[in-house]
Short mmCIF file of C-alpha atoms in Angstrom, two decimals:
data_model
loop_
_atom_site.label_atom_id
_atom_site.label_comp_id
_atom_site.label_asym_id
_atom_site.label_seq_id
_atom_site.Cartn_x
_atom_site.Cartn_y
_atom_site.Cartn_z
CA UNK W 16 0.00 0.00 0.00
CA UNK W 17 1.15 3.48 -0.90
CA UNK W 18 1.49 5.89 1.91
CA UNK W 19 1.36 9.78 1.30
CA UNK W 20 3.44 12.27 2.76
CA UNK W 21 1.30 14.38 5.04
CA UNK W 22 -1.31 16.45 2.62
CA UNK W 23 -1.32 19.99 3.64
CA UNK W 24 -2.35 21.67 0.32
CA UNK W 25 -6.05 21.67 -1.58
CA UNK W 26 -4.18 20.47 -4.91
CA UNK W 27 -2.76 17.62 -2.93
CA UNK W 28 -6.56 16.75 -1.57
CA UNK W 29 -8.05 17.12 -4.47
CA UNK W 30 -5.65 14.19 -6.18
CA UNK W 31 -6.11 11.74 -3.63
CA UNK W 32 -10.02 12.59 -3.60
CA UNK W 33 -10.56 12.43 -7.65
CA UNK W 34 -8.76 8.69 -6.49
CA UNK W 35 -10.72 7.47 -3.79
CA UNK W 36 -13.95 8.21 -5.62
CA UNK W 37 -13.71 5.44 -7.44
CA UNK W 38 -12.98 3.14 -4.17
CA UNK W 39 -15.90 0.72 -3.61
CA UNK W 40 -14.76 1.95 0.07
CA UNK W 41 -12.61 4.07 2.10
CA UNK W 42 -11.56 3.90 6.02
CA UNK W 43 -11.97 6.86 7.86
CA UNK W 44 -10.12 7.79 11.05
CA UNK W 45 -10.28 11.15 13.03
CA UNK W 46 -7.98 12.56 15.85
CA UNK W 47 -9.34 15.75 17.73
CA UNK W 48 -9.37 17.45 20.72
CA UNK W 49 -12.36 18.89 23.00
CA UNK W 50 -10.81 18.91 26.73
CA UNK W 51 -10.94 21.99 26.87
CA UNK W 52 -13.53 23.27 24.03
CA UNK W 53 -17.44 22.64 23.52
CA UNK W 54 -16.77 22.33 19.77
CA UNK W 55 -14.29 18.58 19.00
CA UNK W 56 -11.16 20.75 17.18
CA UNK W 57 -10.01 17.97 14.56
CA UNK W 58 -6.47 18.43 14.31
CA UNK W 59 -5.96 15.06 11.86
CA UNK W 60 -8.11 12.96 9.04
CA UNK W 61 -6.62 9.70 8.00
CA UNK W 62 -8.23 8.38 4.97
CA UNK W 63 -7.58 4.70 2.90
CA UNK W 64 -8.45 1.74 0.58
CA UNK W 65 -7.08 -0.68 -0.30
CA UNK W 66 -4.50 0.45 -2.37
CA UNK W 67 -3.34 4.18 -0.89
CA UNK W 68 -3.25 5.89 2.37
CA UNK W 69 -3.05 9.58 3.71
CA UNK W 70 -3.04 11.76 6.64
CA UNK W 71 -4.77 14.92 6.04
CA UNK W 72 -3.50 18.20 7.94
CA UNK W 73 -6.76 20.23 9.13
CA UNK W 74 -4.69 22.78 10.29
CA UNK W 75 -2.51 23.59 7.29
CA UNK W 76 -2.54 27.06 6.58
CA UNK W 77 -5.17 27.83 3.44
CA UNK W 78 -6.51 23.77 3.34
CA UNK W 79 -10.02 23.53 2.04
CA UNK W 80 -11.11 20.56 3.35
CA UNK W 81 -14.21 20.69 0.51
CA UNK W 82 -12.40 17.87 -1.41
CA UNK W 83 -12.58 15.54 1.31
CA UNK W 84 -15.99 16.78 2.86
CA UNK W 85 -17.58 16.02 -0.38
CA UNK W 86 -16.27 12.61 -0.32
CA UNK W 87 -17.70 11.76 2.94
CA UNK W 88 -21.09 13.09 2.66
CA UNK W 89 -21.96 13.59 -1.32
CA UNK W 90 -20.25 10.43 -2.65
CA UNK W 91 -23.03 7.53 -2.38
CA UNK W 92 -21.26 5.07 -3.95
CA UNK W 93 -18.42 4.64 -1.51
CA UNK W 94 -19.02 2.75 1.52
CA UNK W 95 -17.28 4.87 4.33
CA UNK W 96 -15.89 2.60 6.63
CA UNK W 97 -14.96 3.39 10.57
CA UNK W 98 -14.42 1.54 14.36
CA UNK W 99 -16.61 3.15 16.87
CA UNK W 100 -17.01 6.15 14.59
CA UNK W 101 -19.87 8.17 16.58
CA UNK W 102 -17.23 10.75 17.26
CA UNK W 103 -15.30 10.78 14.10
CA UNK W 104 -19.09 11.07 12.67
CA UNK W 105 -20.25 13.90 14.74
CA UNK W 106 -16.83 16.36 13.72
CA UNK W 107 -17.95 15.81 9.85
CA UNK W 108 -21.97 16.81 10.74
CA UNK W 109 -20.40 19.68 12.37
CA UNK W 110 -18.40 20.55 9.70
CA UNK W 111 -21.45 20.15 6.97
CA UNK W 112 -24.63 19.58 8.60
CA UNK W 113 -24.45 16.32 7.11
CA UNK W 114 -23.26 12.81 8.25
CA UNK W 115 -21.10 10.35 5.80
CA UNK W 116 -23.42 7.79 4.25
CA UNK W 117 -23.40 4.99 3.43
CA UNK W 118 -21.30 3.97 6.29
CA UNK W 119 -19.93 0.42 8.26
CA UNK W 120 -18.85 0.68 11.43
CA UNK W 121 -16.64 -2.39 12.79
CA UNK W 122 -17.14 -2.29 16.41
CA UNK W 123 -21.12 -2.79 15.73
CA UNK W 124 -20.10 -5.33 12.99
CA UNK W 125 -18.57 -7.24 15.32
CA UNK W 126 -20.85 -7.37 17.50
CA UNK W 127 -22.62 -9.75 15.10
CA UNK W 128 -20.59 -12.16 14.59
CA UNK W 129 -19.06 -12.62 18.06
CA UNK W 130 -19.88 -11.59 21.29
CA UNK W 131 -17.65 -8.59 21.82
CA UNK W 132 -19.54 -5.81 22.85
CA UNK W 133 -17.53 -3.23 22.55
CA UNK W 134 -14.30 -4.11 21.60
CA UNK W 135 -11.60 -1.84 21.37
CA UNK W 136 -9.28 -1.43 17.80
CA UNK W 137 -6.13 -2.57 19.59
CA UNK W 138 -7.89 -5.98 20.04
CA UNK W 139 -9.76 -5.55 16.74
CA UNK W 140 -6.30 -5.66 14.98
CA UNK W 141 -5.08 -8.30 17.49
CA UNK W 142 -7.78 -10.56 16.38
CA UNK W 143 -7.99 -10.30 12.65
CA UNK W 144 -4.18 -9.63 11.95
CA UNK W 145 -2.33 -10.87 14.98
CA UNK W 146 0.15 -8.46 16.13
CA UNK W 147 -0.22 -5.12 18.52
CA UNK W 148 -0.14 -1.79 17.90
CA UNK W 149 1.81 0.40 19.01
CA UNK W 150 -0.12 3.09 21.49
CA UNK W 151 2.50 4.84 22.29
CA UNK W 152 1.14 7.91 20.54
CA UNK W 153 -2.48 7.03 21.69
CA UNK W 154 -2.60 10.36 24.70
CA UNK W 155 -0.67 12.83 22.21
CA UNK W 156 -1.67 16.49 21.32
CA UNK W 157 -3.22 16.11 17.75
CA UNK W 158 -3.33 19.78 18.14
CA UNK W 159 0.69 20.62 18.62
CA UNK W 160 2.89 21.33 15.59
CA UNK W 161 4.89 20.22 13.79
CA UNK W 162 3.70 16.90 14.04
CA UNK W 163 6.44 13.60 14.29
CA UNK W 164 6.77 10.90 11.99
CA UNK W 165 5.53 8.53 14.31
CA UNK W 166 2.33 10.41 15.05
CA UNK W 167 1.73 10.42 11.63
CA UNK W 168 2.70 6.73 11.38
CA UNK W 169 0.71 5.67 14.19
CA UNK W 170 -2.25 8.00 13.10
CA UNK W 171 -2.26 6.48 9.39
CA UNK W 172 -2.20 3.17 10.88
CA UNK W 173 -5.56 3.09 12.12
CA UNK W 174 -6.80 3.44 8.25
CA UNK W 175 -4.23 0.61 6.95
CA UNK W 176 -5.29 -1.56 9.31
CA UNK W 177 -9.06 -0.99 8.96
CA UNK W 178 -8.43 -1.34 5.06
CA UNK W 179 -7.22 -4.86 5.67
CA UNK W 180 -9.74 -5.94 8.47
CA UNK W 181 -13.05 -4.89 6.72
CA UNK W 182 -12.96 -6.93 3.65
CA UNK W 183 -12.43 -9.80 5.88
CA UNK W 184 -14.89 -8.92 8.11
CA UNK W 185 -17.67 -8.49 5.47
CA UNK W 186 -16.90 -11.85 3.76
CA UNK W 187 -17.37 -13.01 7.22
CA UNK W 188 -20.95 -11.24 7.67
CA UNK W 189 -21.79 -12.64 3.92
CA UNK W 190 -20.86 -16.11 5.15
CA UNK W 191 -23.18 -16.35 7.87
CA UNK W 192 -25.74 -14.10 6.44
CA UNK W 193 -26.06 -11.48 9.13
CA UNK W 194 -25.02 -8.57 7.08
CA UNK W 195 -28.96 -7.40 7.06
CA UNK W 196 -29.12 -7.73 10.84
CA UNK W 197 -26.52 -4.26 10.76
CA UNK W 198 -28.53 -2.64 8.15
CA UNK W 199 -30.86 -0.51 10.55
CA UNK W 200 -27.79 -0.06 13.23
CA UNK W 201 -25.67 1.53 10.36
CA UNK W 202 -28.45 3.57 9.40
CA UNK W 203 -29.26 4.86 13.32
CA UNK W 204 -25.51 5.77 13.13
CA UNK W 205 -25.98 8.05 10.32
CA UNK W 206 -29.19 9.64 11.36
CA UNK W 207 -28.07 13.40 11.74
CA UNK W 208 -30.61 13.67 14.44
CA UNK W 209 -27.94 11.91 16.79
CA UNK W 210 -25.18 14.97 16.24
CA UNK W 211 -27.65 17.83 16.46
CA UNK W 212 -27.09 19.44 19.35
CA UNK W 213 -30.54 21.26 20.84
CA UNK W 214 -30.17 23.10 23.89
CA UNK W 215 -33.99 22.74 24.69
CA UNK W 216 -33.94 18.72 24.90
CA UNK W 217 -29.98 18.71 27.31
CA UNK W 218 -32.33 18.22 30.38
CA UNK W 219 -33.67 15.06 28.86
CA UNK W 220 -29.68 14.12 29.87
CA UNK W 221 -29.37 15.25 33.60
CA UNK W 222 -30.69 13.68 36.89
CA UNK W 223 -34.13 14.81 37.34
CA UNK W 224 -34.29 16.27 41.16
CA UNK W 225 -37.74 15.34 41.11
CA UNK W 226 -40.74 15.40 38.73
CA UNK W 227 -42.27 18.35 40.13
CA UNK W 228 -43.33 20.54 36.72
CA UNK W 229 -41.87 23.94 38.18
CA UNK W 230 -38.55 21.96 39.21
CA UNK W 231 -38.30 20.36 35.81
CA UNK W 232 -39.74 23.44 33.83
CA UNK W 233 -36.87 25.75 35.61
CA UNK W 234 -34.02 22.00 34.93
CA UNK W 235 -34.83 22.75 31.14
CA UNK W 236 -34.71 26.40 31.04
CA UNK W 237 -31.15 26.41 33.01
CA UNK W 238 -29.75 23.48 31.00
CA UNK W 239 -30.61 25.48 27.83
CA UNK W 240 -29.07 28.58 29.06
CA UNK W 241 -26.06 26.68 29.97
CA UNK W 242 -25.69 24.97 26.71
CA UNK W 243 -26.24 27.97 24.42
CA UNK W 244 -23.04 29.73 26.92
CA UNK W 245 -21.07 27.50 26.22
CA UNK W 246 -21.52 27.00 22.31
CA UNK W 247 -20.98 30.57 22.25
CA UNK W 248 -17.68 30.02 24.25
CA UNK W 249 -17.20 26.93 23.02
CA UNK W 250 -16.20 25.93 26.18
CA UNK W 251 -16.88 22.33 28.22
CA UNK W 252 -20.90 22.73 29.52
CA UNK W 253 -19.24 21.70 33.16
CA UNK W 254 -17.04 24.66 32.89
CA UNK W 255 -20.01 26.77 33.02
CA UNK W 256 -21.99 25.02 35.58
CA UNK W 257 -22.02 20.97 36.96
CA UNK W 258 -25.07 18.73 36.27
CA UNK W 259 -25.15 18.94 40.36
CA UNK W 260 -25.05 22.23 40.35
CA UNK W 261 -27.53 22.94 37.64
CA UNK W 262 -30.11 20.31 39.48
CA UNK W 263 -30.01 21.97 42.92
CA UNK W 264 -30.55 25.45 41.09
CA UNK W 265 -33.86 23.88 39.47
CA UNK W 266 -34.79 22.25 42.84
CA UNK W 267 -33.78 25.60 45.13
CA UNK W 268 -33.56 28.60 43.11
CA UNK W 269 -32.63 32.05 44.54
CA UNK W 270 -34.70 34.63 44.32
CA UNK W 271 -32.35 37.56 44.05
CA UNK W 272 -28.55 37.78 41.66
CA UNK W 273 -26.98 38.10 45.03
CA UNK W 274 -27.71 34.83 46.84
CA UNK W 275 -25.80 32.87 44.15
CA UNK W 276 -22.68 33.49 45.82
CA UNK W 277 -24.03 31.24 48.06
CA UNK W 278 -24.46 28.31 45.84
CA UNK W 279 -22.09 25.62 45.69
CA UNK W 280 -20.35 25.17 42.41
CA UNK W 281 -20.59 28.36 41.27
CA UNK W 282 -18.10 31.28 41.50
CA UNK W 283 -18.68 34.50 43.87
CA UNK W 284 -18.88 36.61 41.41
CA UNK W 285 -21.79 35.23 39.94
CA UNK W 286 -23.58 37.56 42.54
CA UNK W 287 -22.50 40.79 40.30
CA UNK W 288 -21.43 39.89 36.81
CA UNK W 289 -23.33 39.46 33.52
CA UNK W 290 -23.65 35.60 33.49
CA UNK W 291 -24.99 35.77 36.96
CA UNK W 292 -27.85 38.17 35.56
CA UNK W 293 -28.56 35.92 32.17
CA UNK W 294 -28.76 32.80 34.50
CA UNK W 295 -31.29 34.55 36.75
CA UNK W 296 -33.44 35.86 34.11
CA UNK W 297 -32.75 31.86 32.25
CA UNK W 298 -34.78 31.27 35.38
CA UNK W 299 -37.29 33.75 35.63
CA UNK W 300 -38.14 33.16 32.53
CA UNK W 301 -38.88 29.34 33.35
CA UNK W 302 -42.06 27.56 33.00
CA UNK W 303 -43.74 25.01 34.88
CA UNK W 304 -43.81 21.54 32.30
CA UNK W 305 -46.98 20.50 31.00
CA UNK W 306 -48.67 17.17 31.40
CA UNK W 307 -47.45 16.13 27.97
CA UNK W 308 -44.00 17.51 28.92
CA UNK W 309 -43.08 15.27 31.72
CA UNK W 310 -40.80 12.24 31.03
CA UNK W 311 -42.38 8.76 31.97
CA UNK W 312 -42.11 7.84 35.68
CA UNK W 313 -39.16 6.04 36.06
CA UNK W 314 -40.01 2.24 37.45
CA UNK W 315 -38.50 1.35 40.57
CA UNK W 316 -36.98 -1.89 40.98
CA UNK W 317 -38.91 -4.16 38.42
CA UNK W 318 -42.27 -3.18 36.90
CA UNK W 319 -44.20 -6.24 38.59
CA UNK W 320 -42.79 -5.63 41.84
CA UNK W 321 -40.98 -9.06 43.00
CA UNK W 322 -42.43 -11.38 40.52
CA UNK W 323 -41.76 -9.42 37.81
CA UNK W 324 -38.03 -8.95 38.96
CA UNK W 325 -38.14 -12.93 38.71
CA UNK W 326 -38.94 -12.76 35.03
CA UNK W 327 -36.75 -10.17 34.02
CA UNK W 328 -34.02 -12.30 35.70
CA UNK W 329 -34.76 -15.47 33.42
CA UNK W 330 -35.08 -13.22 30.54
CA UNK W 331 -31.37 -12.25 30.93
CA UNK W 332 -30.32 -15.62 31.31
CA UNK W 333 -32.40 -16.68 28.20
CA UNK W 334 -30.52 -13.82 26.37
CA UNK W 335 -26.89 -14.96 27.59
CA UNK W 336 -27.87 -18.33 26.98
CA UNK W 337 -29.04 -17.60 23.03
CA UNK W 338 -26.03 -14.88 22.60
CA UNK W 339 -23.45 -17.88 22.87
CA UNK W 340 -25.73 -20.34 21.34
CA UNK W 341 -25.65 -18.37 17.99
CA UNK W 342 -22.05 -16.24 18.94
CA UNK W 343 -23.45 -12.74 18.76
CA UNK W 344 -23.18 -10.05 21.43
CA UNK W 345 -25.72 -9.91 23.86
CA UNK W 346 -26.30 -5.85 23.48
CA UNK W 347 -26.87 -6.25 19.99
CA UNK W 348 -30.01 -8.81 20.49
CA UNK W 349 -31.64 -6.90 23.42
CA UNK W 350 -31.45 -4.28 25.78
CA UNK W 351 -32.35 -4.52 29.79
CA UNK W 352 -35.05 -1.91 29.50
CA UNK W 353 -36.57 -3.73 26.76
CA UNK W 354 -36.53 -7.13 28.87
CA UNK W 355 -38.07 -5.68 31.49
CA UNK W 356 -40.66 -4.18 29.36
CA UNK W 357 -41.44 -7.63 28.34
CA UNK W 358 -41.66 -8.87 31.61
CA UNK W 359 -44.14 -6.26 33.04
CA UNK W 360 -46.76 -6.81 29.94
CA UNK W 361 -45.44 -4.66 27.14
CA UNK W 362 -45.99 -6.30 23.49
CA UNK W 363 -45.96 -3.16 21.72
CA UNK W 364 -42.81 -0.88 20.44
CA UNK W 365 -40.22 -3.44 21.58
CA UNK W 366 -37.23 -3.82 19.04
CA UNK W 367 -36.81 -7.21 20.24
CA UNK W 368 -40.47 -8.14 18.99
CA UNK W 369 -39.45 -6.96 15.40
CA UNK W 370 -37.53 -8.56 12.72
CA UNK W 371 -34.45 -10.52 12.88
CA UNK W 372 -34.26 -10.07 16.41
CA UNK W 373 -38.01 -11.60 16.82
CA UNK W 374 -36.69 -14.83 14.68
CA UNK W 375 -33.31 -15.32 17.01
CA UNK W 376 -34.31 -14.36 20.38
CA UNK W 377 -38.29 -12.49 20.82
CA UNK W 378 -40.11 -15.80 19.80
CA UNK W 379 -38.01 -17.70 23.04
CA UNK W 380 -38.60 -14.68 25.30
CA UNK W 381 -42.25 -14.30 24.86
CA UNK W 382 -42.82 -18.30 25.24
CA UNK W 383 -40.58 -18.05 28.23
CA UNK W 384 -42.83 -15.20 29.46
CA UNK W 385 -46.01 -16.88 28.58
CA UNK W 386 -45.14 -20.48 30.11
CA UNK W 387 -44.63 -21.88 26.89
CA UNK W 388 -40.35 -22.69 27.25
CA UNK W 389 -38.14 -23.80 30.32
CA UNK W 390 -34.54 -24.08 31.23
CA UNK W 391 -33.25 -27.58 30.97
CA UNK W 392 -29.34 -28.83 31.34
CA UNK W 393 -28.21 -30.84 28.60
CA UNK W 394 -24.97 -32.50 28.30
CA UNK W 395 -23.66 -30.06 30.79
CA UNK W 396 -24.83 -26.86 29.05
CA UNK W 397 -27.92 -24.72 29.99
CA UNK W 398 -30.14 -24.32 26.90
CA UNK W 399 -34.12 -23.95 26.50
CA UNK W 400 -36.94 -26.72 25.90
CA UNK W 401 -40.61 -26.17 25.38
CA UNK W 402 -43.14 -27.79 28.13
CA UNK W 403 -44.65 -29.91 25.59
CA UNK W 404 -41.69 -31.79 24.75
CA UNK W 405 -40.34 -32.18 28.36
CA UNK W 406 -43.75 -33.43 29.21
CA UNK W 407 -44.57 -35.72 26.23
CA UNK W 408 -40.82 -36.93 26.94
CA UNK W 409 -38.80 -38.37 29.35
CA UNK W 410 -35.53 -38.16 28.07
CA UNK W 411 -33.54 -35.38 27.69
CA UNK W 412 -35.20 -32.38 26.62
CA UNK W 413 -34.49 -30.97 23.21
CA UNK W 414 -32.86 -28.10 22.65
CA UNK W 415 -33.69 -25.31 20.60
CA UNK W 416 -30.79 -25.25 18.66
CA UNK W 417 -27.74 -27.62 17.78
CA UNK W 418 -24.80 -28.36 20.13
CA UNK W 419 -22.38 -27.08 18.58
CA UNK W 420 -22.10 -23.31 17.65
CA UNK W 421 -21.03 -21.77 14.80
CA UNK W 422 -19.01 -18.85 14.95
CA UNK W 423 -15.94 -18.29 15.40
CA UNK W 424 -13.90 -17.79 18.32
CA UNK W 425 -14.40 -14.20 20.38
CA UNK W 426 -11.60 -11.93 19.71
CA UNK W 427 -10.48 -12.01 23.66
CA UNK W 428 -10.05 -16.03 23.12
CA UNK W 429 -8.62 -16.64 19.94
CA UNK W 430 -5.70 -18.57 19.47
CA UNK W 431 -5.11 -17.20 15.89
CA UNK W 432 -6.50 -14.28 14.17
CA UNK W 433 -9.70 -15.11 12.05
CA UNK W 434 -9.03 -15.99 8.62
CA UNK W 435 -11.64 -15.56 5.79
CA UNK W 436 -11.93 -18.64 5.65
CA UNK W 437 -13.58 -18.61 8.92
#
């Protein structure tokens, strides 16, 4: 594989993007830095396929980055390939509004065809290509310059790597036919309503003090104010004011500028200064929720009390027990809210009721919650039976599914790194 010099001038851009146009994909890798802003400053793009590779300099005096923007989010007919790319994915929407598309995304692929649920690259490029790399520049500052060789080697390695991996990976998906289970996950992570960011729905994120409507009407109104602060900033929201902070406020709220030199978390000055008076009127301003406002009651414990606890339990075990059965990740089939959904009465609106996730694991988990399947050990293994056959039987209950399983080892237990012949 060819590998660029860094690209710090639009001609140079433009080249390698007239090239990679014509890639059935590319692998995408971002490096960026936000400690200490509200905006993600990306400081390095590393781009590949399967034949050249580049690292692409942000920060170069007179770069357009329109070459490579236009790739990412005009170009349908290149599959835009990234690991655990929500980040990488939300710099480019801020950048154009738009999200790359269509786009793959390895740590979710993975998760179907093993039962990694979240597995890091280092391991991803343990597993498929068995050897380490080096993270030695893993905790630099993208943002310093002039940049070192092996930044820039380390930095373009992601790419090569990823360039390598992925067609492997999707013969792998082909083989066993799951490639259609990622189509709606792939799709959720290009929805551009993921990146927007809308100061009037940030309380939706924070600890609800209690679900009084004033208390919640005044936790939106302040977690607003915050938010638009510190886009105008573009500083950290918790550099303006903690969640903690932000909750008492809704819960307790002064009544005059002066008495916030008394709250905790905020500065003394607040009593005096401009941002002191905007957060006071943020909160005079406030008001109460309406009926239709106010989020859901939150259940505690399990929705049917003990019993219900008891089904949610077996639930879980029926999902471990079917994620190693057919070697996908458990997060993938089903999530704990929706299981205990299930197990208080809910039929309607649950993912796991739908589709491909119905056929492999929401048929089982609405016999077991119906009295219709059972646990039963069989040669040593825990798998599921249905009542008929363990009562019209009195050997060993059948199992749902063979044996033996059929993918291939989890990345944390492999002896060898998959082949595609796996």
């Amino acid at each position: 594989m060819k590998i660029h010099p860094l690209i710090t001038t639009t001609p140079a851009l433009a080249d390698l993007c007239e090239r990679l146009s014509k890639a059935d994909f590319i692998t995408v890798d971002t490096e960026f830095m936000r400690e200490n802003t509200y905006w993600p400053e990306l400081c390095l793009v590393q781009i590949a396929d399967d034949k050249e590779a580049a690292a692409i300099d942000p920060l170069a005096p007179g770069l357009d980055l329109a070459p490579l923007l236009e790739l990412l989010v005009d170009n349908e007919d290149v599959l835009k390939v990234f690991h655990a790319g929500g980040q990488d994915v939300e710099i480019i929407y801020n950048l154009t509004g738009r999200t790359p598309h269509p786009i793959f995304d390895t740590q979710i692929a993975m998760m179907a065809i093993s039962q990694s649920e979240q597995i890091g690259y280092s391991n991803l490029v343990e597993s498929w290509l068995g050897f380490s790399v080096d993270k030695g520049a893993r905790f630099t500052d993208w943002s310093r310059r002039p940049l070192t060789e092996r930044q820039i080697e380390y930095a373009i390695g992601d790419v090569t790597h990823l360039s390598k991996i992925f067609p492997r990976m999707l013969k792998r998906l082909i083989k066993t036919g799951r490639g259609e289970w990622l189509d709606a996950e792939m799709e959720k992570l290009a929805d551009p309503e993921n990146y927007r960011s809308d100061p009037e729905a940030v309380w939706q994120k924070i600890r609800a003090p209690s679900r009084n409507p004033a208390v919640l009407g005044r936790l939106k109104a302040i977690a607003a104010w915050r938010e638009v602060e510190a886009m105008d900033k573009n500083i950290p929201r918790g550099r303006i004011m903690r969640d903690e902070t932000l909750a008492d406020l809704a819960s307790h709220p002064p009544r005059e500028q002066h008495e916030l030199a008394k709250v905790r978390g905020l500065s003394a000055g607040w009593k005096d200064n401009d941002i002191g008076r905007r957060l006071m009127q943020a909160i005079a301003d406030a008001k109460p929720m309406t009926e239709a406002e106010l989020p859901p009651r939150a259940p505690r414990g399990a929705p049917l009390g003990k019993e219900g606890a008891l089904v949610a339990d077996l639930l879980k075990l029926l999902l471990k027990i079917r994620s190693r059965e057919i070697d996908i990740a458990a997060r993938l089939l089903a999530r704990s809210d929706d299981l205990e959904a299930l197990a208080a009465g809910q039929r309607k609106g649950l993912p796991i009721l739908e589709g491909w996730r119905f056929d492999q694991f929401g048929r089982d988990a609405l016999e077991l919650v119906e009295g219709k399947l059972a646990f039963a050990v069989v040669k040593g293994k825990l798998k599921m039976a249905h009542i008929d056959d363990i009562a019209g039987s009195n050997d060993e209950p059948p199992a749902t599914v063979p044996d033996e399983e059929d993918g291939f080892t989890p990345p944390a237990e492999a002896d060898s790194p998959p082949t595609d012949e796996a």
